[in-house]
Short mmCIF file of N, CA, C and O and ligand atoms in Angstrom, two decimals:
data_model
loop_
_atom_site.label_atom_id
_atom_site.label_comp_id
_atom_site.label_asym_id
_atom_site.label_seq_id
_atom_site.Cartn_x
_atom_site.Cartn_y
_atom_site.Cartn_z
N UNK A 1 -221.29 9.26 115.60
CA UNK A 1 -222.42 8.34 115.43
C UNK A 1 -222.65 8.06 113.95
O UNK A 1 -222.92 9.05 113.28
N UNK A 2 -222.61 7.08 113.42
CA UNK A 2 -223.19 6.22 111.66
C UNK A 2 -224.62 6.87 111.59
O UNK A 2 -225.51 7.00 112.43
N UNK A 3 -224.55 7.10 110.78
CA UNK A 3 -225.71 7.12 109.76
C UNK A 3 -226.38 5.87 109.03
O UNK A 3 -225.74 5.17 108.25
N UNK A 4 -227.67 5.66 109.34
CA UNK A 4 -228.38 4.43 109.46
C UNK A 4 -229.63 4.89 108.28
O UNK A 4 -230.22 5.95 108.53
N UNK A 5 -230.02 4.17 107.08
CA UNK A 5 -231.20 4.34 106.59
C UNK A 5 -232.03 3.43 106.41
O UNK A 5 -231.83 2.33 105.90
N UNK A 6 -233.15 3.93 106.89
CA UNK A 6 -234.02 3.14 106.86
C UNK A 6 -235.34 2.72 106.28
O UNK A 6 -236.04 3.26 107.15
N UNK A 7 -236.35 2.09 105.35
CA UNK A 7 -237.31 1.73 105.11
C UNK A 7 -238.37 1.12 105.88
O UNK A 7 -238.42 0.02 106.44
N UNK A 8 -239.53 2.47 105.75
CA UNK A 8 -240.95 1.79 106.53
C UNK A 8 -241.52 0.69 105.84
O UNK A 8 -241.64 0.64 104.61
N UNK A 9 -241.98 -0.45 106.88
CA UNK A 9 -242.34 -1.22 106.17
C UNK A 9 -243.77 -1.25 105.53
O UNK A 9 -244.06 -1.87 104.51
N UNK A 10 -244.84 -0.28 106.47
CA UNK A 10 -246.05 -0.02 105.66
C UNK A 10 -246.15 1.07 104.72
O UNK A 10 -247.16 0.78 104.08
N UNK A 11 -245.70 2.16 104.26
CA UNK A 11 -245.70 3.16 103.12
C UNK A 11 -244.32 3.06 102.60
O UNK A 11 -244.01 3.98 101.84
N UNK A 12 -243.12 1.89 102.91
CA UNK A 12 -242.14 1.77 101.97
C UNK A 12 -241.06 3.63 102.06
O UNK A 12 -240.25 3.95 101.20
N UNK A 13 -241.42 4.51 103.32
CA UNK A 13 -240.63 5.50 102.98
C UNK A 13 -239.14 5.47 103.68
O UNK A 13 -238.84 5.15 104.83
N UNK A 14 -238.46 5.85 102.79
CA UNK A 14 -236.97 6.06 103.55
C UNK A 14 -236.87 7.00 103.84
O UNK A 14 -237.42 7.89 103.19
N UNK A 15 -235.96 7.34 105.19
CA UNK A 15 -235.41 8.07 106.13
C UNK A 15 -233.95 7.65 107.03
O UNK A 15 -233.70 6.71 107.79
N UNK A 16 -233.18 8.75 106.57
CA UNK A 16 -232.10 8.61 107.50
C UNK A 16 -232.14 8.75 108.65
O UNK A 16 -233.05 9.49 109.03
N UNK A 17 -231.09 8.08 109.90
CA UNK A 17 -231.03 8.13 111.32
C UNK A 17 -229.72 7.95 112.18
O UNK A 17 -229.02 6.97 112.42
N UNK A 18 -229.68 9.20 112.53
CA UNK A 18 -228.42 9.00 113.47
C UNK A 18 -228.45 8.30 114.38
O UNK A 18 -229.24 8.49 115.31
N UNK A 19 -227.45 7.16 114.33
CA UNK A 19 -227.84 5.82 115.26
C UNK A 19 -226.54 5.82 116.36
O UNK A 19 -225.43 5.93 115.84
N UNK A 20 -226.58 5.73 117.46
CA UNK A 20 -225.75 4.61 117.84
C UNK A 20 -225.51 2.89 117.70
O UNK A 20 -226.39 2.10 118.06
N UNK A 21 -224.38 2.50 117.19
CA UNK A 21 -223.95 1.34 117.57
C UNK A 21 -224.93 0.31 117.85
O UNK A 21 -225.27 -0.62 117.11
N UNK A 22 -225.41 0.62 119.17
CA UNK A 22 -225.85 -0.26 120.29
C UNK A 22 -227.38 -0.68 120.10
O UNK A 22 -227.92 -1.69 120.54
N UNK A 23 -227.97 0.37 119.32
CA UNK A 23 -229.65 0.71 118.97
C UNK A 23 -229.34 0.25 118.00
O UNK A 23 -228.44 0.41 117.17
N UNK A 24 -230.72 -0.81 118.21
CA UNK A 24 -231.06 -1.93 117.05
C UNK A 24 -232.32 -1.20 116.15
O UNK A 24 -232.64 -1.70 115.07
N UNK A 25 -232.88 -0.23 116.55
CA UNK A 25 -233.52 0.32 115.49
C UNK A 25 -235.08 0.33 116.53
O UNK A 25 -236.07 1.04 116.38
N UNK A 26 -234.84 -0.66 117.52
CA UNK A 26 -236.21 -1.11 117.24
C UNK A 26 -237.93 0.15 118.08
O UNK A 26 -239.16 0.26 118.17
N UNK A 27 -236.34 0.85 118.50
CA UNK A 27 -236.91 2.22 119.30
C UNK A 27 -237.61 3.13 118.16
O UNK A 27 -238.28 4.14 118.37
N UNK A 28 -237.28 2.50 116.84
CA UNK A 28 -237.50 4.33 115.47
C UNK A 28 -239.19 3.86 114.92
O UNK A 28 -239.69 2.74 115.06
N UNK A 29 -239.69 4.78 114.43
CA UNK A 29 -240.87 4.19 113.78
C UNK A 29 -240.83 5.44 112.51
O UNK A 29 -239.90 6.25 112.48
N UNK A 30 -241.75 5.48 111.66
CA UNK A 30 -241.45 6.09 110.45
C UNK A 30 -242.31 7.50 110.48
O UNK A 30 -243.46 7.56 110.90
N UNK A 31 -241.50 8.69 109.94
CA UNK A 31 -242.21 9.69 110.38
C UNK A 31 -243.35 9.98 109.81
O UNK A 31 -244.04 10.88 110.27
N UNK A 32 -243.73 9.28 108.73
CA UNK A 32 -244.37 9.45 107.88
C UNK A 32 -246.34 9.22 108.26
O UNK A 32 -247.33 9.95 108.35
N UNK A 33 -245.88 7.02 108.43
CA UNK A 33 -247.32 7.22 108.95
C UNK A 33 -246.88 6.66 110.41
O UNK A 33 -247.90 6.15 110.88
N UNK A 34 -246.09 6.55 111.10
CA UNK A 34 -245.60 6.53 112.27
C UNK A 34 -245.63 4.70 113.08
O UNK A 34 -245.67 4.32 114.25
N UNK A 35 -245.59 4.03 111.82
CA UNK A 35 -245.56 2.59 111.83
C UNK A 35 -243.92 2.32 112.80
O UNK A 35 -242.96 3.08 112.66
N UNK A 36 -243.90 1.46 113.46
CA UNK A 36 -242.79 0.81 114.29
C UNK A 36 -241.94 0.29 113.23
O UNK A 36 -241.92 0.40 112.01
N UNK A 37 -241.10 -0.45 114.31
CA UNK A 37 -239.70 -1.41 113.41
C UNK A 37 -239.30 -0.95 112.15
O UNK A 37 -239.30 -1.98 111.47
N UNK A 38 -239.02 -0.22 111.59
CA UNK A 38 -238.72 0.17 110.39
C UNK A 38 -238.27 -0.92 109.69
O UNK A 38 -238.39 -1.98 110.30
N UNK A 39 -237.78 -0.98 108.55
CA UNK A 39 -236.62 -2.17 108.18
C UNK A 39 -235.32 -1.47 107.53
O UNK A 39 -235.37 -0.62 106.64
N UNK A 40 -234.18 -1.96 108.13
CA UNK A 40 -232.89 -0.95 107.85
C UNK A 40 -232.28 -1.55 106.55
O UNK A 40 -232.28 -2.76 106.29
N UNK A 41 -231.72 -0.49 105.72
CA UNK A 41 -231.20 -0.71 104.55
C UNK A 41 -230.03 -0.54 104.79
O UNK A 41 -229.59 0.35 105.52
N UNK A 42 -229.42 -1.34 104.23
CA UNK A 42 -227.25 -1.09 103.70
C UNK A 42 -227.12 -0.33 102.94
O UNK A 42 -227.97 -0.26 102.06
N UNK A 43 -226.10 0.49 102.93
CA UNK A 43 -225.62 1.30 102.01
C UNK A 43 -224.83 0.95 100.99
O UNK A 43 -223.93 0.12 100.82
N UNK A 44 -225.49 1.97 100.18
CA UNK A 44 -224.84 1.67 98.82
C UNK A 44 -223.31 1.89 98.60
O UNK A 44 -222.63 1.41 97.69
N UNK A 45 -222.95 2.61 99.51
CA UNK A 45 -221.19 3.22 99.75
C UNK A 45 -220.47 1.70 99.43
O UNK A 45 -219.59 1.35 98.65
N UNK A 46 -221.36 0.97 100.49
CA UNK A 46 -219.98 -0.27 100.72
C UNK A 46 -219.63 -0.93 99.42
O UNK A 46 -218.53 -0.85 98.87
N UNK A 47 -220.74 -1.63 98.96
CA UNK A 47 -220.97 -2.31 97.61
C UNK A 47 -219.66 -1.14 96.40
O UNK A 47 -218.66 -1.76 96.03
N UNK A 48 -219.72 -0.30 96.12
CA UNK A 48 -219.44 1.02 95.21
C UNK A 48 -218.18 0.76 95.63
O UNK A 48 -217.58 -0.15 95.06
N UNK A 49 -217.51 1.50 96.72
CA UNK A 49 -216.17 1.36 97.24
C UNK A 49 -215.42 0.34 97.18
O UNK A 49 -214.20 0.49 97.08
N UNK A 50 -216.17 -1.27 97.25
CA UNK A 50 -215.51 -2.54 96.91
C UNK A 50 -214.90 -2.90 95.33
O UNK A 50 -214.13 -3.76 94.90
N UNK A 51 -215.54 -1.96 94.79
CA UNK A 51 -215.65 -2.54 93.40
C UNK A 51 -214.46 -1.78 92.78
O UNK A 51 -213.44 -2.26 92.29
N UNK A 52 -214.95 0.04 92.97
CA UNK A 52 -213.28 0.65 92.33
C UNK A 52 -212.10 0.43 92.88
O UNK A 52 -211.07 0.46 92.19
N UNK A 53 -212.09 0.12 94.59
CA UNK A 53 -210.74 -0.52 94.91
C UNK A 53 -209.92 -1.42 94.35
O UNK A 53 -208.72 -1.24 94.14
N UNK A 54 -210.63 -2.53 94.06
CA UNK A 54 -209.92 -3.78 93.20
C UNK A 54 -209.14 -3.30 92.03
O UNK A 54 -207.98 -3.66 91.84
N UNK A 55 -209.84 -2.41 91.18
CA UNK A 55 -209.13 -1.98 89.52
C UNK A 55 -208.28 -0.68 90.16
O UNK A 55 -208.25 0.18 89.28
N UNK A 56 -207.69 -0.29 91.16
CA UNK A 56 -207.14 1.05 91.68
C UNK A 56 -205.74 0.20 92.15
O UNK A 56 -204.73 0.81 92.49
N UNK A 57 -205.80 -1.04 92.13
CA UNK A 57 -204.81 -1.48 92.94
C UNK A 57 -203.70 -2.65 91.72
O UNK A 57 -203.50 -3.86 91.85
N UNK A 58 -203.38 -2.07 91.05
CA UNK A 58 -202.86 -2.74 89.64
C UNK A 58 -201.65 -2.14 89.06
O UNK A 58 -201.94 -1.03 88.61
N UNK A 59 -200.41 -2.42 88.89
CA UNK A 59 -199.20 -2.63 88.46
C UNK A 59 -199.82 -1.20 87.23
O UNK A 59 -200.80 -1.30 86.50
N UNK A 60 -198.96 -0.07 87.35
CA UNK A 60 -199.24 0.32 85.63
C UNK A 60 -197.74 0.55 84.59
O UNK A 60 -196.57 0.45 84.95
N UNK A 61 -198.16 0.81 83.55
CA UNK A 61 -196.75 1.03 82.96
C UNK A 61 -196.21 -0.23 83.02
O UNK A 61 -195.98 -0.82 84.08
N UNK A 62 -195.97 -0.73 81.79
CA UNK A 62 -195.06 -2.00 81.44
C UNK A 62 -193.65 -0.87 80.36
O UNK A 62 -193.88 -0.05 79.47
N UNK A 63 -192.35 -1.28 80.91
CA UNK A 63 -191.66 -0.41 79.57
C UNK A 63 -190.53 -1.72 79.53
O UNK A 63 -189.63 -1.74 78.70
ZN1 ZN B 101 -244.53 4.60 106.99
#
């Protein structure tokens, strides 16, 4: 199961959630002040991982 994080939308707190797939979220509410719908954040992995791949993938050594 992914790992899903998420932001409450009334006290702004994040919390991770083991999600299935299929769950749109709209079942989670925030543990905090226990507000519904959370709003789900992307991870920062993807963005990060796109970026050093490109310069990892380059001819080295000219002789
Ligand atoms: Zn909250």
């Amino acid at each position: 199961m992914p790992l899903y994080e998420y932001e409450c939308r009334v006290c702004k707190k994040k919390f991770e959630v083991l999600q299935r797939m299929s769950d749109d979220g709209s079942k989670l509410w925030c543990p905090k002040c226990q507000a519904d719908k959370p709003k789900r954040i992307l991870s920062l992995f993807s963005s990060v991982f796109s970026k050093s791949t490109s310069t990892a993938c380059g001819p080295t050594g000219s002789t």
